Tab-separated table of C-alpha atoms in Angstrom:
chain	number	residue	atom	x	y	z
A	347	TYR	CA	-37.419	29.476	-10.747
A	348	LEU	CA	-38.341	27.171	-7.874
A	349	ASP	CA	-40.718	25.180	-10.087
A	350	PHE	CA	-38.011	24.902	-12.750
A	351	TYR	CA	-35.534	23.725	-10.087
A	352	ARG	CA	-37.963	21.078	-8.815
A	353	LEU	CA	-38.540	19.821	-12.359
A	354	ALA	CA	-34.805	19.617	-12.997
A	355	VAL	CA	-34.194	17.715	-9.750
A	356	ASP	CA	-37.080	15.364	-10.481
A	357	ALA	CA	-35.678	14.639	-13.939
A	358	MET	CA	-32.370	13.389	-12.484
A	359	ASP	CA	-33.285	9.735	-12.795
A	360	ASP	CA	-29.788	8.354	-12.199
A	361	HIS	CA	-29.388	10.196	-8.872
A	362	LYS	CA	-31.512	10.205	-5.762
A	363	VAL	CA	-31.890	13.813	-4.650
A	364	SER	CA	-33.426	15.019	-1.422
A	365	VAL	CA	-33.464	18.083	0.779
A	366	VAL	CA	-33.707	17.620	4.548
A	367	ASP	CA	-34.299	20.391	7.094
A	368	SER	CA	-32.677	20.820	10.519
A	369	ASP	CA	-35.364	18.605	12.103
A	370	TYR	CA	-34.227	15.829	9.710
A	371	ARG	CA	-37.518	16.118	7.810
A	372	TYR	CA	-37.701	15.775	4.059
A	373	ARG	CA	-38.573	18.939	2.139
A	374	ILE	CA	-37.850	17.545	-1.316
A	375	ALA	CA	-37.412	14.053	-2.732
A	376	ASN	CA	-37.070	13.395	-6.432
A	377	ARG	CA	-38.749	10.655	-8.448
A	378	ARG	CA	-35.727	8.290	-8.163
A	379	TYR	CA	-35.687	8.716	-4.379
A	380	SER	CA	-39.359	7.847	-4.293
A	381	ARG	CA	-38.897	4.797	-6.508
A	382	ASP	CA	-35.961	3.413	-4.498
A	383	THR	CA	-37.727	3.815	-1.159
A	384	GLY	CA	-40.948	2.364	-2.552
A	385	LEU	CA	-42.950	5.336	-1.300
A	386	PRO	CA	-44.767	8.089	-3.170
A	387	LYS	CA	-43.173	11.515	-2.752
A	388	GLU	CA	-46.234	12.686	-0.814
A	389	GLU	CA	-45.459	10.052	1.842
A	390	ILE	CA	-41.800	11.117	2.075
A	391	ILE	CA	-42.162	14.917	2.288
A	392	GLY	CA	-42.604	16.008	5.908
A	393	LYS	CA	-41.419	12.694	7.360
A	394	THR	CA	-38.107	12.297	9.152
A	395	VAL	CA	-35.137	10.430	7.735
A	396	ALA	CA	-35.591	7.833	10.495
A	397	GLU	CA	-39.223	7.312	9.498
A	398	ILE	CA	-38.328	6.758	5.843
A	399	LEU	CA	-35.010	4.888	6.072
A	400	GLY	CA	-35.376	3.308	9.501
A	401	ASN	CA	-33.706	4.310	12.739
A	402	GLY	CA	-30.668	2.062	12.183
A	403	THR	CA	-29.828	3.639	8.829
A	404	PHE	CA	-30.549	7.115	10.195
A	405	GLN	CA	-28.153	6.566	13.102
A	406	SER	CA	-25.456	5.352	10.694
A	407	ILE	CA	-25.668	8.539	8.578
A	408	LYS	CA	-26.623	11.106	11.255
A	409	SER	CA	-23.028	12.164	11.981
A	410	TYR	CA	-22.505	12.977	8.269
A	411	ILE	CA	-25.751	14.974	8.174
A	412	ASP	CA	-24.806	16.855	11.359
A	413	ARG	CA	-21.371	17.712	9.944
A	414	CYS	CA	-23.113	19.103	6.883
A	415	PHE	CA	-25.408	21.218	9.072
A	416	ALA	CA	-22.201	22.540	10.656
A	417	GLY	CA	-21.166	23.815	7.200
A	418	GLU	CA	-19.088	20.975	5.786
A	419	SER	CA	-19.708	19.432	2.368
A	420	ILE	CA	-19.589	15.662	2.791
A	421	GLU	CA	-18.791	12.847	0.364
A	422	TYR	CA	-18.622	9.156	1.256
A	423	SER	CA	-19.595	5.695	0.014
A	424	ASN	CA	-21.185	2.762	1.814
A	425	TRP	CA	-23.516	-0.215	1.524
A	426	PHE	CA	-27.197	0.347	2.383
A	427	GLU	CA	-30.252	-1.878	2.500
A	428	TYR	CA	-33.299	-0.548	0.646
A	429	PRO	CA	-36.777	-2.079	0.860
A	430	GLU	CA	-37.398	-2.010	-2.889
A	431	THR	CA	-33.916	-2.602	-4.308
A	432	GLY	CA	-32.073	-4.564	-1.603
A	433	LYS	CA	-28.429	-4.051	-0.669
A	434	ARG	CA	-26.870	-1.264	-2.723
A	435	TYR	CA	-23.484	0.509	-2.705
A	436	MET	CA	-24.031	4.259	-2.805
A	437	ASP	CA	-21.859	7.336	-3.388
A	438	ILE	CA	-23.354	10.023	-1.179
A	439	SER	CA	-22.803	13.771	-1.146
A	440	TYR	CA	-24.352	16.231	1.296
A	441	TYR	CA	-24.250	19.986	0.725
A	442	PRO	CA	-25.335	22.704	3.174
A	443	LEU	CA	-28.117	24.996	1.938
A	444	ARG	CA	-28.308	28.521	3.327
A	445	ASN	CA	-31.401	30.665	3.692
A	446	LYS	CA	-31.563	34.384	2.760
A	447	SER	CA	-29.936	35.390	6.065
A	448	GLY	CA	-26.989	33.057	5.421
A	449	GLN	CA	-27.940	30.415	7.980
A	450	ILE	CA	-27.832	26.728	7.067
A	451	ASP	CA	-31.431	25.597	7.371
A	452	SER	CA	-31.335	22.448	5.262
A	453	ILE	CA	-29.022	20.152	3.341
A	454	ALA	CA	-29.156	18.651	-0.124
A	455	GLY	CA	-28.358	14.987	-0.459
A	456	ILE	CA	-27.293	13.579	-3.807
A	457	ILE	CA	-26.956	9.812	-3.960
A	458	LYS	CA	-25.632	7.766	-6.880
A	459	ASP	CA	-26.028	3.987	-6.991
A	460	LYS	CA	-22.576	2.527	-7.663
A	461	THR	CA	-23.452	-1.095	-6.892
A	462	ASP	CA	-22.539	-2.417	-10.348
A	463	VAL	CA	-19.165	-0.671	-10.248
A	464	LYS	CA	-18.443	-1.898	-6.709
A	465	LEU	CA	-19.422	-5.489	-7.564
A	466	ALA	CA	-17.159	-5.342	-10.633
A	467	GLU	CA	-14.287	-4.084	-8.431
A	468	VAL	CA	-14.873	-6.886	-5.920
A	469	SER	CA	-15.002	-9.459	-8.738
A	470	LEU	CA	-11.821	-8.046	-10.267
A	471	ASP	CA	-10.062	-8.200	-6.882
A	472	GLU	CA	-11.124	-11.827	-6.457
A	473	GLU	CA	-9.883	-12.698	-9.947
A	474	LYS	CA	-6.620	-10.884	-9.255
A	475	LYS	CA	-6.113	-12.899	-6.059
A	476	LYS	CA	-6.788	-16.157	-7.947
A	477	TYR	CA	-4.363	-15.148	-10.693
A	478	GLN	CA	-1.719	-14.116	-8.163
A	479	SER	CA	-2.108	-17.402	-6.281
A	480	LEU	CA	-1.769	-19.401	-9.506
A	481	TYR	CA	1.148	-17.256	-10.707
A	482	ASN	CA	2.976	-17.733	-7.408
A	483	SER	CA	2.339	-21.478	-7.171
A	484	ILE	CA	3.341	-22.519	-10.724
A	485	ARG	CA	6.582	-24.464	-10.566
A	486	ASP	CA	7.715	-23.287	-14.023
A	487	ALA	CA	9.742	-20.075	-14.176
A	488	ILE	CA	7.725	-17.134	-15.531
A	489	LEU	CA	9.264	-13.833	-16.543
A	490	VAL	CA	7.164	-10.789	-17.527
A	491	VAL	CA	8.855	-8.151	-19.693
A	492	ASN	CA	7.776	-5.003	-21.528
A	493	ILE	CA	8.250	-4.290	-25.250
A	494	HIS	CA	11.792	-3.049	-24.540
A	495	ARG	CA	12.635	-6.414	-22.948
A	496	GLU	CA	12.934	-4.846	-19.498
A	497	ILE	CA	11.910	-7.057	-16.596
A	498	ILE	CA	8.580	-6.116	-15.021
A	499	ASP	CA	7.841	-9.131	-12.833
A	500	CYS	CA	8.568	-12.808	-12.305
A	501	ASN	CA	7.188	-15.617	-10.231
A	502	PRO	CA	8.904	-17.250	-7.215
A	503	ALA	CA	9.988	-20.252	-9.349
A	504	PHE	CA	11.965	-17.890	-11.602
A	505	LEU	CA	13.666	-16.257	-8.620
A	506	GLU	CA	14.548	-19.647	-7.165
A	507	LEU	CA	15.922	-20.947	-10.502
A	508	PHE	CA	18.096	-17.896	-11.218
A	509	GLY	CA	18.944	-16.921	-7.627
A	510	TYR	CA	17.866	-13.291	-7.890
A	511	SER	CA	15.475	-11.186	-5.850
A	512	LEU	CA	12.841	-9.210	-7.766
A	513	ASP	CA	14.405	-5.951	-6.544
A	514	GLU	CA	17.708	-6.945	-8.171
A	515	ILE	CA	16.253	-7.495	-11.642
A	516	GLN	CA	13.084	-5.405	-11.889
A	517	GLY	CA	13.459	-2.707	-14.571
A	518	LYS	CA	16.688	-4.227	-15.879
A	519	PRO	CA	17.111	-5.527	-19.440
A	520	THR	CA	16.699	-9.264	-19.979
A	521	SER	CA	20.297	-9.334	-21.271
A	522	ILE	CA	21.453	-9.739	-17.644
A	523	LEU	CA	20.058	-13.283	-17.743
A	524	TYR	CA	22.284	-14.416	-20.629
A	525	THR	CA	25.946	-15.358	-20.635
A	526	SER	CA	26.659	-13.047	-23.573
A	527	ILE	CA	25.069	-10.244	-25.575
A	528	GLU	CA	25.273	-12.468	-28.682
A	529	GLU	CA	23.162	-15.132	-26.997
A	530	HIS	CA	20.660	-12.445	-25.926
A	531	ASN	CA	20.407	-11.056	-29.464
A	532	GLN	CA	20.144	-14.522	-30.974
A	533	VAL	CA	17.172	-15.440	-28.768
A	534	GLY	CA	15.466	-12.228	-29.824
């Protein structure tokens, strides 16, 4: 079964998978881990995390690894610099592995590169800020309503023109903005 397990772990090409012992030495590293570090697996196995990732990176993740050795499953995300792939945003999970006597003697690390997703989120946030700035600075009144003609949002120019606060009108029907129900129905 161990050979089957190693083959399965090695086949996980979209995740970096490693097993580290209590001396912070690699016992297992899959093909993706090898590719992203730029080192053959034979040069990773037996080396410490600090030797492979650098002391700075090791120090930044050591507290998570130690918590895992204390029995806690860990999940977090962060930016890391890799020699072969550059700066990458990674989702990281550490799981304690117990030996036959029940003692935690190593941990499994599963790392998923989420850089593309994170960059898309950052880009979306930047676009949202630009839109919000434009929306707030337009001097024409803008009202946003849903298909039931209930008020969802409006810009500051609208509030200034009509003398309302957003809290007063949000969720209310647009009919409150007209002098009569007939006028509201006529406008459509």
